[in-house]
Tab-separated table of C-alpha atoms and ligand atoms in Angstrom:
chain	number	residue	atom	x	y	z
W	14	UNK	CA	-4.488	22.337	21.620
W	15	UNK	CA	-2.174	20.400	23.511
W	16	UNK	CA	-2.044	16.935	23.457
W	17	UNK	CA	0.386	15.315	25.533
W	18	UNK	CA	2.759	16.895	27.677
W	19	UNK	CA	6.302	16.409	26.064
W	20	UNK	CA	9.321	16.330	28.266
W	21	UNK	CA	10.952	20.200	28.202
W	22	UNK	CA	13.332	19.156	25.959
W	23	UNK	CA	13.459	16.936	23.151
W	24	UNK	CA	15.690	16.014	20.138
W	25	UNK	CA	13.211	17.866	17.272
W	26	UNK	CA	10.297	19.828	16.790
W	27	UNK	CA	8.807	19.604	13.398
W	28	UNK	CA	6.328	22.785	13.148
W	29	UNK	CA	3.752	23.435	10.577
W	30	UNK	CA	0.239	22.517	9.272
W	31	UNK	CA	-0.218	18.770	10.460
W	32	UNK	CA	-2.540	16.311	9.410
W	33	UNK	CA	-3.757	15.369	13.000
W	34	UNK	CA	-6.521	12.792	11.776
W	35	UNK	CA	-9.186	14.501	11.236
W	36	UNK	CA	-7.905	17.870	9.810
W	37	UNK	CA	-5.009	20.394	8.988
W	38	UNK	CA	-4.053	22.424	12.397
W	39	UNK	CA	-1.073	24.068	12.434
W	40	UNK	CA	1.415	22.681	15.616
W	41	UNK	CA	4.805	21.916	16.883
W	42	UNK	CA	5.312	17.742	16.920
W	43	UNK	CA	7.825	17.249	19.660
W	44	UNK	CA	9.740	14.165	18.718
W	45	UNK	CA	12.433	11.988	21.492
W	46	UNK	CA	14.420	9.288	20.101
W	47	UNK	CA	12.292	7.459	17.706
W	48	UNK	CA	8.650	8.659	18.838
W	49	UNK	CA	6.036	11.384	18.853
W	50	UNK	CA	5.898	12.834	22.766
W	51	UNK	CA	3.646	15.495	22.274
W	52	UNK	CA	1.936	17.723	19.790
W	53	UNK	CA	1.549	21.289	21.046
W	54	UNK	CA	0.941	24.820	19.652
W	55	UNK	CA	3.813	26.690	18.910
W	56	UNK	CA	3.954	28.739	22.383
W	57	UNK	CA	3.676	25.236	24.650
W	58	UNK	CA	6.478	23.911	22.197
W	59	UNK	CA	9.323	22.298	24.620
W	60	UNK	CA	13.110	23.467	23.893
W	61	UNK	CA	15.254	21.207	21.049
W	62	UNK	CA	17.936	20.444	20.231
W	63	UNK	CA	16.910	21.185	16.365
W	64	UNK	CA	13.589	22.202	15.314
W	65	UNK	CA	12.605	22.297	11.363
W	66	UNK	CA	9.497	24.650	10.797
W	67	UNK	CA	8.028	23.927	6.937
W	68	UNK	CA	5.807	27.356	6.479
W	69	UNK	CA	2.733	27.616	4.012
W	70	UNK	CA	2.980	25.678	1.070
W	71	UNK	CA	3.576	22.328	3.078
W	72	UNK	CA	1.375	19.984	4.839
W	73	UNK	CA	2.932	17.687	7.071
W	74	UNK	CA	1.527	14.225	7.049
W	75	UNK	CA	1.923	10.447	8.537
W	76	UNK	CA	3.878	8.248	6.696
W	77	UNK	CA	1.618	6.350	4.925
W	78	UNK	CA	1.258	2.604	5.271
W	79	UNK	CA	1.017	0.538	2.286
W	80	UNK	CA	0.067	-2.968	3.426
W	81	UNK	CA	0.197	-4.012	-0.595
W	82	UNK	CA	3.671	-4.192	-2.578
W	83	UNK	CA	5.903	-6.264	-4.711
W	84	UNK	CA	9.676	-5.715	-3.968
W	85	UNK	CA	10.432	-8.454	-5.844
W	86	UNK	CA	13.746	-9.592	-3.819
W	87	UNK	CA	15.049	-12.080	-3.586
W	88	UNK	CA	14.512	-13.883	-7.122
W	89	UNK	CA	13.263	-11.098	-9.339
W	90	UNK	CA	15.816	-8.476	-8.370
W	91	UNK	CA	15.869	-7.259	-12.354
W	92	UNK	CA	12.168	-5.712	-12.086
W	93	UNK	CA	12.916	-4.189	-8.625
W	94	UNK	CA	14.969	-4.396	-5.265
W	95	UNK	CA	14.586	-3.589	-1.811
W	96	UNK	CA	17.072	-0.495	-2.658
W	97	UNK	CA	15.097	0.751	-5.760
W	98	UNK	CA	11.559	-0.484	-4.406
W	99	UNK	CA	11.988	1.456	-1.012
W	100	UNK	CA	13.586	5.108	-2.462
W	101	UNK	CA	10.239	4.932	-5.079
W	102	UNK	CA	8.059	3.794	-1.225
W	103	UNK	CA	9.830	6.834	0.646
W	104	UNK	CA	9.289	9.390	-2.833
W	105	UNK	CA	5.331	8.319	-2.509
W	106	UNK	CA	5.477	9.708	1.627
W	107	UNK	CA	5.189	5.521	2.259
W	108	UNK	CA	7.393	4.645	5.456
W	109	UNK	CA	5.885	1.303	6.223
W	110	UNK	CA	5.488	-1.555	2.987
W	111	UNK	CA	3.873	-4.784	3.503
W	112	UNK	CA	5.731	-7.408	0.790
W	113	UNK	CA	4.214	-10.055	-0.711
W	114	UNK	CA	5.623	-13.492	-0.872
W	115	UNK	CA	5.663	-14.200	-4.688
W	116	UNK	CA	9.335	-14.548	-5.055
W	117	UNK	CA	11.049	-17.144	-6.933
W	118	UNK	CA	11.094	-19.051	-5.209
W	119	UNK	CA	8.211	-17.864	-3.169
W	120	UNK	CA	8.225	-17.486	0.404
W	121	UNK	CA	6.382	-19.881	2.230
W	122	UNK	CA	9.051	-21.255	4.788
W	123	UNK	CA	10.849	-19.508	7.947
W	124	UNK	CA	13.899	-20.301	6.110
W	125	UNK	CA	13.065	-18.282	2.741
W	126	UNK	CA	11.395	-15.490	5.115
W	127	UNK	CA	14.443	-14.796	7.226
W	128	UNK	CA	16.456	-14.868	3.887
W	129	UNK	CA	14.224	-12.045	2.604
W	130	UNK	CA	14.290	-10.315	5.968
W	131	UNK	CA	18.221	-10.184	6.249
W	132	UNK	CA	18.259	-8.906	2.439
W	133	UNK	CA	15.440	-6.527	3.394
W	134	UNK	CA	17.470	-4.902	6.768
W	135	UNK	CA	20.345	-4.490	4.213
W	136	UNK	CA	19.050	-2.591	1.770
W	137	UNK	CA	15.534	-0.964	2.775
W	138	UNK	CA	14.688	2.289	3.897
W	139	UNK	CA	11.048	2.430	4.703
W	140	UNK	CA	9.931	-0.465	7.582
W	141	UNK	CA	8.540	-3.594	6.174
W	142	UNK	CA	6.038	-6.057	6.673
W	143	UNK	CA	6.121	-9.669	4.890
W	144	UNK	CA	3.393	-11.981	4.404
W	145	UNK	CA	3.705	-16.011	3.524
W	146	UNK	CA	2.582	-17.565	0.625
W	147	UNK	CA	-0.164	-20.832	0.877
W	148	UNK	CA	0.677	-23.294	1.986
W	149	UNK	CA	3.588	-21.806	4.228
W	150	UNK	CA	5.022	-23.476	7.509
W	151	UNK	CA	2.351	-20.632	9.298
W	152	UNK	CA	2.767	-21.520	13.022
W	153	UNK	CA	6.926	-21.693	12.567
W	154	UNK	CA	6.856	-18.414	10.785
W	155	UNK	CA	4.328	-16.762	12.561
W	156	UNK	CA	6.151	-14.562	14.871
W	157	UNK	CA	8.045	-13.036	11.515
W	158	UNK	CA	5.542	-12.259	9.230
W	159	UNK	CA	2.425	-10.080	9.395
W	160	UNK	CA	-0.155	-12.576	7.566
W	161	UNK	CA	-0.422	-15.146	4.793
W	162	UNK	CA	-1.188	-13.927	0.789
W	163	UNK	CA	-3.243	-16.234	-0.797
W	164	UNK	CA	-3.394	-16.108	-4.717
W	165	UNK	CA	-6.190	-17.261	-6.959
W	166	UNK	CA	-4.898	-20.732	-7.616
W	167	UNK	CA	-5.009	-21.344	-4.048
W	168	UNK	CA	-8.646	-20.803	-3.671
W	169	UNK	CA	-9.419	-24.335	-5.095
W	170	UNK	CA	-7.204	-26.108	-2.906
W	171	UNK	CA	-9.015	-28.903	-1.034
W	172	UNK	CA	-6.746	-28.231	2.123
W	173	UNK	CA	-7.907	-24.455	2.529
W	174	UNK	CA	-10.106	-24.732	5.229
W	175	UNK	CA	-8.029	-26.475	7.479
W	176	UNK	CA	-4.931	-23.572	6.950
W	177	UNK	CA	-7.762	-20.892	7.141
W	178	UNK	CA	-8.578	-22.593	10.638
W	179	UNK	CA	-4.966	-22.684	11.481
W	180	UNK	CA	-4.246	-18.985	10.611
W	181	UNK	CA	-7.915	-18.297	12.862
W	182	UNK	CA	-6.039	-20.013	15.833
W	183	UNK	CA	-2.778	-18.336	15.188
W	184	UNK	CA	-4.559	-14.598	15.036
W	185	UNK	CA	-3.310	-14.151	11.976
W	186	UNK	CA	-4.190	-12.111	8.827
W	187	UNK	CA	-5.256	-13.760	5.485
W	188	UNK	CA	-5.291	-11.519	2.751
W	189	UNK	CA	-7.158	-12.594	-0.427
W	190	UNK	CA	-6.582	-11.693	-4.471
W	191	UNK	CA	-9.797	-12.900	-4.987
W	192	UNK	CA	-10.419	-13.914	-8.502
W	193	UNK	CA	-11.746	-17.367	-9.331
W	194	UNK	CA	-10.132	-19.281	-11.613
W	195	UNK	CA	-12.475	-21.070	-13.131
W	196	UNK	CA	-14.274	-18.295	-14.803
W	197	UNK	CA	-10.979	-17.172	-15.694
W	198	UNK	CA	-10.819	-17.537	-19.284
W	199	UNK	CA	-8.326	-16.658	-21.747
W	200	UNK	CA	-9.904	-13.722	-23.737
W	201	UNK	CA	-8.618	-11.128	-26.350
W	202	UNK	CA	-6.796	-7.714	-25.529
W	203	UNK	CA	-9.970	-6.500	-23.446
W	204	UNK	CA	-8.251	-8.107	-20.411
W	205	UNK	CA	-11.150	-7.199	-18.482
W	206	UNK	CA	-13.208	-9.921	-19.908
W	207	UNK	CA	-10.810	-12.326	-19.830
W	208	UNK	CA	-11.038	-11.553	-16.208
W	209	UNK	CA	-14.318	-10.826	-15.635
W	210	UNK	CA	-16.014	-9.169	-12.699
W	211	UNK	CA	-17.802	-12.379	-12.105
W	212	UNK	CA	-14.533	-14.130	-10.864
W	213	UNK	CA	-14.302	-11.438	-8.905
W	214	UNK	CA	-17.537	-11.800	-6.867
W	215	UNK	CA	-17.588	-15.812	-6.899
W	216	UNK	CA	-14.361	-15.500	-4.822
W	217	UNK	CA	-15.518	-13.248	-2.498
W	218	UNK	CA	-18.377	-15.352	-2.305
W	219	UNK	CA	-16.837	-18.491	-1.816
W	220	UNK	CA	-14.181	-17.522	0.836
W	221	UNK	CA	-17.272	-16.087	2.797
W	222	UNK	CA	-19.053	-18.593	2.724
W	223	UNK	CA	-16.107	-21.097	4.194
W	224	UNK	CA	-16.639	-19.526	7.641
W	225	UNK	CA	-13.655	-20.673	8.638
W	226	UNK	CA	-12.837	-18.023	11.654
W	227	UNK	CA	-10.309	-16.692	9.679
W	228	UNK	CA	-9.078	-12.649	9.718
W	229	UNK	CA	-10.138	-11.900	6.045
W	230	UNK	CA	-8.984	-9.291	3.999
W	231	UNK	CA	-9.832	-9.183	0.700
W	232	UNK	CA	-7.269	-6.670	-1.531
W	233	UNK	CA	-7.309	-4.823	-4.650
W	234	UNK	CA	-11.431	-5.549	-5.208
W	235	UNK	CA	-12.176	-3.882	-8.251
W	236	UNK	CA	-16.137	-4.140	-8.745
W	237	UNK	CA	-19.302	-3.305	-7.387
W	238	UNK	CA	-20.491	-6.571	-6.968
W	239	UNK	CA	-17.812	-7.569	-4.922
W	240	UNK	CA	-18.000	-4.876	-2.905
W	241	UNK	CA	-21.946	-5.332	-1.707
W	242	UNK	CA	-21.176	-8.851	-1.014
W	243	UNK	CA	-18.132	-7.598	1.241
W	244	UNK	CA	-19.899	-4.906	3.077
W	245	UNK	CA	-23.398	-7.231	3.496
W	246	UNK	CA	-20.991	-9.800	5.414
W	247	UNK	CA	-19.060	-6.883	7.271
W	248	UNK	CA	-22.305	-6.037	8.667
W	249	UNK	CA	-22.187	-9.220	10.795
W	250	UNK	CA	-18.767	-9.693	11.290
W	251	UNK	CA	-17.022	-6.836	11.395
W	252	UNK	CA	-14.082	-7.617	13.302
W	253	UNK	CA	-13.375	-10.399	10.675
W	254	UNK	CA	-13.289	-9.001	7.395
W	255	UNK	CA	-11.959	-5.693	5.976
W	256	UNK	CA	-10.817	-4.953	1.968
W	257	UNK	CA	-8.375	-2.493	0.016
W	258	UNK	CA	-9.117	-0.739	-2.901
W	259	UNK	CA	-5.990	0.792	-5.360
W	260	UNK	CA	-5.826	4.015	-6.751
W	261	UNK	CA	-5.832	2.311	-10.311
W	262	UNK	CA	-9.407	1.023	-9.917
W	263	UNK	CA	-10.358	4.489	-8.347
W	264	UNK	CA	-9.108	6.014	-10.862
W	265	UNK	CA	-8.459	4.461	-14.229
W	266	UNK	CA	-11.090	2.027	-16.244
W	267	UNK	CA	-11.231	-0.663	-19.006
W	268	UNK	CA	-11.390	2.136	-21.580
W	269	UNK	CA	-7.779	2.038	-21.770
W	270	UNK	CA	-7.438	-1.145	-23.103
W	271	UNK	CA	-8.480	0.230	-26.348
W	272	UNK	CA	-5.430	2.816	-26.424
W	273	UNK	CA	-1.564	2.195	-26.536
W	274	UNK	CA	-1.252	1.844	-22.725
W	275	UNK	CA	-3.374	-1.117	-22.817
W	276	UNK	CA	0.039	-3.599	-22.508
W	277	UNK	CA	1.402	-1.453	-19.630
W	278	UNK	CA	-2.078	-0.971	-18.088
W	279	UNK	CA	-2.365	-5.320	-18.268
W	280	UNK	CA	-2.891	-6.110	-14.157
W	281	UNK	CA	-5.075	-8.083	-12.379
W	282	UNK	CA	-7.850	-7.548	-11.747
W	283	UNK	CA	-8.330	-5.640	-14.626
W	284	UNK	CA	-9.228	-2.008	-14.935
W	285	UNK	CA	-12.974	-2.313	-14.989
W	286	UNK	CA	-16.298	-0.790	-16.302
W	287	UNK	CA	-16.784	3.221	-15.671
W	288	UNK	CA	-19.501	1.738	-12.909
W	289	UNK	CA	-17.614	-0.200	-11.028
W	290	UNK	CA	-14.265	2.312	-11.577
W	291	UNK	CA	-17.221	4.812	-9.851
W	292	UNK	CA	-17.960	1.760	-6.859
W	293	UNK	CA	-14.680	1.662	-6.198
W	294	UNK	CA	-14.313	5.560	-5.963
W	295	UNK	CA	-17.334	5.229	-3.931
W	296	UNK	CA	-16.603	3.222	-1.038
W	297	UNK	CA	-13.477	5.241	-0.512
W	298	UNK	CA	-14.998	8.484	-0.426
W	299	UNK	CA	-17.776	7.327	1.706
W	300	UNK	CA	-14.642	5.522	3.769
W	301	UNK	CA	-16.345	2.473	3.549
W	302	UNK	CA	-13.312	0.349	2.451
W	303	UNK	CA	-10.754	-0.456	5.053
W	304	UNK	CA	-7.541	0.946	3.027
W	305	UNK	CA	-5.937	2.053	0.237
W	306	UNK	CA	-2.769	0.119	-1.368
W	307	UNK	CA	-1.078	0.500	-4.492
W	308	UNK	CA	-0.202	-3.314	-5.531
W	309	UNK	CA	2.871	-1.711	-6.648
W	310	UNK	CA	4.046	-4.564	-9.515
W	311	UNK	CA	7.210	-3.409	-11.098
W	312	UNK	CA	8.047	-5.306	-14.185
W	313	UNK	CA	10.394	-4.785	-16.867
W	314	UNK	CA	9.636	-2.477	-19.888
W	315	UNK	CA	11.185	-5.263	-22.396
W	316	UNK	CA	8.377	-7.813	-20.484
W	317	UNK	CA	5.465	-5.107	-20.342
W	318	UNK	CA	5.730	-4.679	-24.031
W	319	UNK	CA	5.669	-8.371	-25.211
W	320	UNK	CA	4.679	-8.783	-28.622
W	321	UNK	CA	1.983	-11.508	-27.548
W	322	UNK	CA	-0.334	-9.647	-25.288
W	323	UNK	CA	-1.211	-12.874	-23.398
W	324	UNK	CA	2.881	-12.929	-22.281
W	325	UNK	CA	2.825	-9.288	-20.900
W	326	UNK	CA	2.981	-10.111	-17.124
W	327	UNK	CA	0.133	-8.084	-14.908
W	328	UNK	CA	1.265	-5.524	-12.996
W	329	UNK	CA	2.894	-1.471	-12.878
W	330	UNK	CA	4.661	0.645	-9.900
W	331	UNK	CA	2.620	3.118	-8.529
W	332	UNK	CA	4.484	3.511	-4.600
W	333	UNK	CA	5.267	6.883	-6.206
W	334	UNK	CA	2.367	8.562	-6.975
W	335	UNK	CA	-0.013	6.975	-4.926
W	336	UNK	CA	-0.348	9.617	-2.045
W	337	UNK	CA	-0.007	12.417	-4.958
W	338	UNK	CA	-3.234	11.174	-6.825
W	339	UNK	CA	-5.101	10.781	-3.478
W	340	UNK	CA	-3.792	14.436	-2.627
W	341	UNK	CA	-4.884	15.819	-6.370
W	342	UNK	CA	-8.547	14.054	-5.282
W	343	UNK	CA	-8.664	16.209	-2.386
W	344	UNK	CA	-7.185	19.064	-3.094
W	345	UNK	CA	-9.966	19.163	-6.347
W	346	UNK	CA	-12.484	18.869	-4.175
W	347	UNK	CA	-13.475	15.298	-4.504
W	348	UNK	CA	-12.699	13.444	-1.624
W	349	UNK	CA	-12.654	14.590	1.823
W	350	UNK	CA	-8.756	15.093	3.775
W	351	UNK	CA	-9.582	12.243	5.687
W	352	UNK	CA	-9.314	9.852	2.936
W	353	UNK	CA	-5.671	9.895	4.100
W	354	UNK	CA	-6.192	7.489	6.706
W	355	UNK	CA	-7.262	5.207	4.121
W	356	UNK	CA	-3.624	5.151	3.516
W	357	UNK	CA	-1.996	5.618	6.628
W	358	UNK	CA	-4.129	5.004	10.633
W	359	UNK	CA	-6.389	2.581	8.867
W	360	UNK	CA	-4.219	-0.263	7.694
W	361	UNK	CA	-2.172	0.121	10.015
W	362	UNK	CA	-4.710	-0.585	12.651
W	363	UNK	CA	-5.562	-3.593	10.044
W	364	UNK	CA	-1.714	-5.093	11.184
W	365	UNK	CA	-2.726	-3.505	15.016
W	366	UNK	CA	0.658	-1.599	14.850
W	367	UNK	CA	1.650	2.108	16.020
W	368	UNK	CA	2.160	3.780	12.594
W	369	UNK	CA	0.631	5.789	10.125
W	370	UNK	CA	-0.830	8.288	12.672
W	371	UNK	CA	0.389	11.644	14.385
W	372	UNK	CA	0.155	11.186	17.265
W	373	UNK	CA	1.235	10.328	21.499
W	374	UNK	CA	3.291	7.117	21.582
W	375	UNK	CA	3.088	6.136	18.042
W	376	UNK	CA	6.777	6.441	15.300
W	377	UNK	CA	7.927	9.553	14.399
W	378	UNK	CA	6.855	9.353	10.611
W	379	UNK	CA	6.675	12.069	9.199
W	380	UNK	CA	5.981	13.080	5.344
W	381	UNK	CA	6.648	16.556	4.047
W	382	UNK	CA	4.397	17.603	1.186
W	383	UNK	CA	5.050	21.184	-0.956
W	384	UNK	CA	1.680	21.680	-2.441
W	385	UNK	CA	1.016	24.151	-5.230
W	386	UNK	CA	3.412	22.667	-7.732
W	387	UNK	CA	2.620	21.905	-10.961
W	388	UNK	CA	4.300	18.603	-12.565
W	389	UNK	CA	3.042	16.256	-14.812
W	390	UNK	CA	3.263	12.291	-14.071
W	391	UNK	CA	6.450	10.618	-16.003
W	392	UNK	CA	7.371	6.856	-15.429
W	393	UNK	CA	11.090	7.716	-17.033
W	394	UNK	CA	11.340	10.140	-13.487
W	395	UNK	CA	11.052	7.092	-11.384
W	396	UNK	CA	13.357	5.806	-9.137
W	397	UNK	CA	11.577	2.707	-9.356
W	398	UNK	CA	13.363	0.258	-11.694
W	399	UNK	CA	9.986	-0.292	-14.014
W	400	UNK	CA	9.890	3.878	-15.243
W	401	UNK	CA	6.301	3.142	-17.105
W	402	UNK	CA	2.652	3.931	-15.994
W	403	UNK	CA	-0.737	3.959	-16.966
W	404	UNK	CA	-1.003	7.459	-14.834
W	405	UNK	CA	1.318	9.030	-17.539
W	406	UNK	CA	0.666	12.378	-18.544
W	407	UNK	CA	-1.265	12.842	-15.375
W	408	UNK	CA	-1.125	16.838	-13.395
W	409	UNK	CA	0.192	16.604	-10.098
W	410	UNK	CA	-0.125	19.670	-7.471
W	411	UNK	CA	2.274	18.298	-5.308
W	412	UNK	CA	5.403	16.577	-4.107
W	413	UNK	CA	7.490	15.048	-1.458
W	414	UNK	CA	9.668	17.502	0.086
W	415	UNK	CA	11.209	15.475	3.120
W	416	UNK	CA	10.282	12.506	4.770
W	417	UNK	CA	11.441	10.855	8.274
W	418	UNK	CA	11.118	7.133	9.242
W	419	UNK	CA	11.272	6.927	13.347
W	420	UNK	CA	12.935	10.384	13.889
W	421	UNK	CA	15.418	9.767	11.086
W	422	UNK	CA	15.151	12.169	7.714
W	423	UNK	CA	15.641	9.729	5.350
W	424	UNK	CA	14.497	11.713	2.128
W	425	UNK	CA	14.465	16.141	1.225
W	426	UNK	CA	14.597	17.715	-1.482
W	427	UNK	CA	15.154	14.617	-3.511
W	428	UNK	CA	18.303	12.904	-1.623
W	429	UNK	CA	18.262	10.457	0.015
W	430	UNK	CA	19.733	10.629	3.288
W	431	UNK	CA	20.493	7.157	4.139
W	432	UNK	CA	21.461	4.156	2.553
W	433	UNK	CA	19.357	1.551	4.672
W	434	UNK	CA	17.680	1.213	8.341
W	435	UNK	CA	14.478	-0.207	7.371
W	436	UNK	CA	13.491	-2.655	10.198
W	437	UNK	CA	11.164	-5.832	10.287
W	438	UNK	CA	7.163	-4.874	11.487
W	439	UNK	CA	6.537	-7.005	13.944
W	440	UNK	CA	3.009	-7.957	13.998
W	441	UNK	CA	-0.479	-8.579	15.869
W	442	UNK	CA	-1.064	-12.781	17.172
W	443	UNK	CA	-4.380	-11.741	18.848
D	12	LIG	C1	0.972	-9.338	-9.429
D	12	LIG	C2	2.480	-9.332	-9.574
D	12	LIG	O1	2.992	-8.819	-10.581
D	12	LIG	O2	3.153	-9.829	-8.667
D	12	LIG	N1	0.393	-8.636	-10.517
D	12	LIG	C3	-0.764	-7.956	-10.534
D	12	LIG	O3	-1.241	-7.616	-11.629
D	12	LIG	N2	-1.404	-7.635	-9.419
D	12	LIG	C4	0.552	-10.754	-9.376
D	12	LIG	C5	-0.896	-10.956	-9.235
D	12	LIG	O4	-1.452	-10.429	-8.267
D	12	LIG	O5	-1.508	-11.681	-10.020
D	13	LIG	ZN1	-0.091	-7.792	-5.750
């Protein structure tokens, strides 16, 4: 089974049962400086200079790529930190994190960006991504960040067009929260019709309808109508538009804003109906959506629990658990192993960079998973700096045992191994 000839000696072999893309084979990755050289079985292995085997009970996977976060630094350091925000990434197997610009003040310049970037190389330990917020000096920043974010209130701006036309001619990625806000209304504690799934859809809608040339992606869509009106128009173009899904909406529904979590379960979009919660769940087992992200949107616990509902902010970590609850779907029997690339190859390919993927010529990411433990979801055991969830309680079969970023172990056994080395993504300009 061997792919690639590796040189006859190389720094590490990592040998085990590796996720190669399609399925669990068990193999000897040969790894040279920062890259994969070769996968072979274990009697082609080359000679090392150390070589780690994980036996049965592990899987060894890509790190995963989640092209959705909320680091929060600089300007909102007190919910989270490039420190705290990348030990909870590397804990969820997540070696690449795309950041989103909504800062204070939010990043739309190359100034503010190459701020972030210099905090981010000081203090990260996963690679990131950043995006720009609307209406950000694009063309001067477009060789440091891997797309623009736009938010809801920037759908209505009459000077859309001509920045989607500009981000079409600079090859770069929009991605979309798409909510409309004018049939955003303020509502009562059932956040999800204060929000309805009608926003939803009329964004998607109108953004589609611009046909502006634009990249699209549309992230964190939440209902069923959104999602026909996606995949009709992916049909035509498909090299144009793609869409995320989170393991919230897979998972979780509006039902629990009628129980005590329904502060700490506030985000947006909502949690919606048990249909479109099934929709959702859908189009990722049928691998119809182009990723998976987590919107991880650390907050503080004083903030989350408000007294006024309408003053909670939107928003909870999840970089932690994400892989896990994808693994628990799989390893139950309800989604297929290849859901992983949902997570991993897939948006990755989405920023047209080498990661998430074992494989020839791509980074040596690497996440080592124990499976067969038993261990119940807890946000007080996270490293992230908001230790809540709406997953609480949940059963977990397995954890992160070790995890390298481009050759380096950076995480086992719980320590960390390294105190920063993150570096910037740099990005497709088709
Ligand atoms: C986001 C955040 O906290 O930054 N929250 C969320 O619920 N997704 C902001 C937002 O997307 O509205
Ligand atoms: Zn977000």
């Amino acid at each position: 089974m061997t792919r690639g000839k590796p040189p006859s000696n190389v720094d590490l072999v990592v040998e085990g049962k590796v996720f190669l893309g399609e399925s669990l084979e068990w193999a000897c990755v040969a790894i040279e400086g920062d890259e994969v050289v070769g996968i072979t079985s274990p009697s082609h292995a080359p000679s090392s200079e150390q070589k780690i085997t994980y036996g049965d009970g592990h899987i060894i996977l890509p790190g995963m790529v989640d092209i959705h976060v909320h680091m929060r630094e600089p300007g909102l350091s007190y919910k989270e930190d490039w420190e705290t925000g990348s030990k909870a990434a590397l804990r969820g197997g997540v070696t690449v994190v795309c950041d989103m610009p909504n800062n204070v003040p939010p990043i739309k310049s190359r100034e503010s960006l190459m701020r972030k970037i210099e905090i981010a190389e000081g203090k990260s330990l996963v690679d990131f991504g950043l995006y720009i917020g609307y209406t950000g000096e694009l063309e001067k920043c477009s060789d440091l960040c891997v797309g623009v974010k736009l938010y809801p209130e920037d759908l209505a701006e009459p000077g859309l067009i001509d920045f989607l036309r500009e981000a079409a001619r600079l090859g770069k990625l929009v991605v979309i929260h798409p909510e409309d806000p004018e049939l955003i209304r303020d509502g009562g504690t059932n956040y999800c019709d204060a929000r309805p799934p009608e926003s939803e859809i009329s964004a998607v809608r109108k953004l589609l309808e611009l046909g502006s040339g634009a990249r699209l992606h549309f992230t964190h869509v939440s209902t069923s109508g959104a999602i026909m009106e996606i995949l009709a128009k992916k049909a035509q173009l498909r090299e144009f538009i793609s869409f995320d899904v989170t393991p919230h909406h897979m998972l979780l529904n509006s039902n629990l804003y009628s129980t005590e979590l329904f502060k700490i379960a506030k985000v947006n979009p909502p949690l919606r109906s048990e249909d479109d919660r099934k929709a959702v769940y859908g189009v990722v087992r049928g691998m119809l959506a182009d990723a998976v992200v987590t919107d991880h949107a650390p907050h503080s616990l004083g903030e989350k629990l408000s007294e006024d509902f309408s003053e909670v902010p939107p928003g909870f970590p999840a970089l932690e658990i994400a892989l896990h609850l994808l693994l628990r779907e799989i390893l139950e029997g309800r989604l297929g192993l290849k859901t992983l690339n949902l997570y991993s190859s897939r948006p990755a390919e989405i920023l047209g960079i080498r990661r998430g993927r074992i494989s020839m010529g791509y980074k040596a990411d690497l996440v080592i998973v124990k499976i067969g433990v038993e261990r119940v979801v807890r946000g007080e055991d996270f490293v992230s700096k908001a230790k809540y969830t709406p997953f609480e309680g949940w059963r977990l079969a397995t954890e992160t045992r070790a995890v390298y970023l481009r050759g380096r172990k950076m995480l086992e056994d719980g320590e960390y191994l390294a105190e920063r080395g993150g570096e910037l993504i740099c990005c497709r300009s088709s």
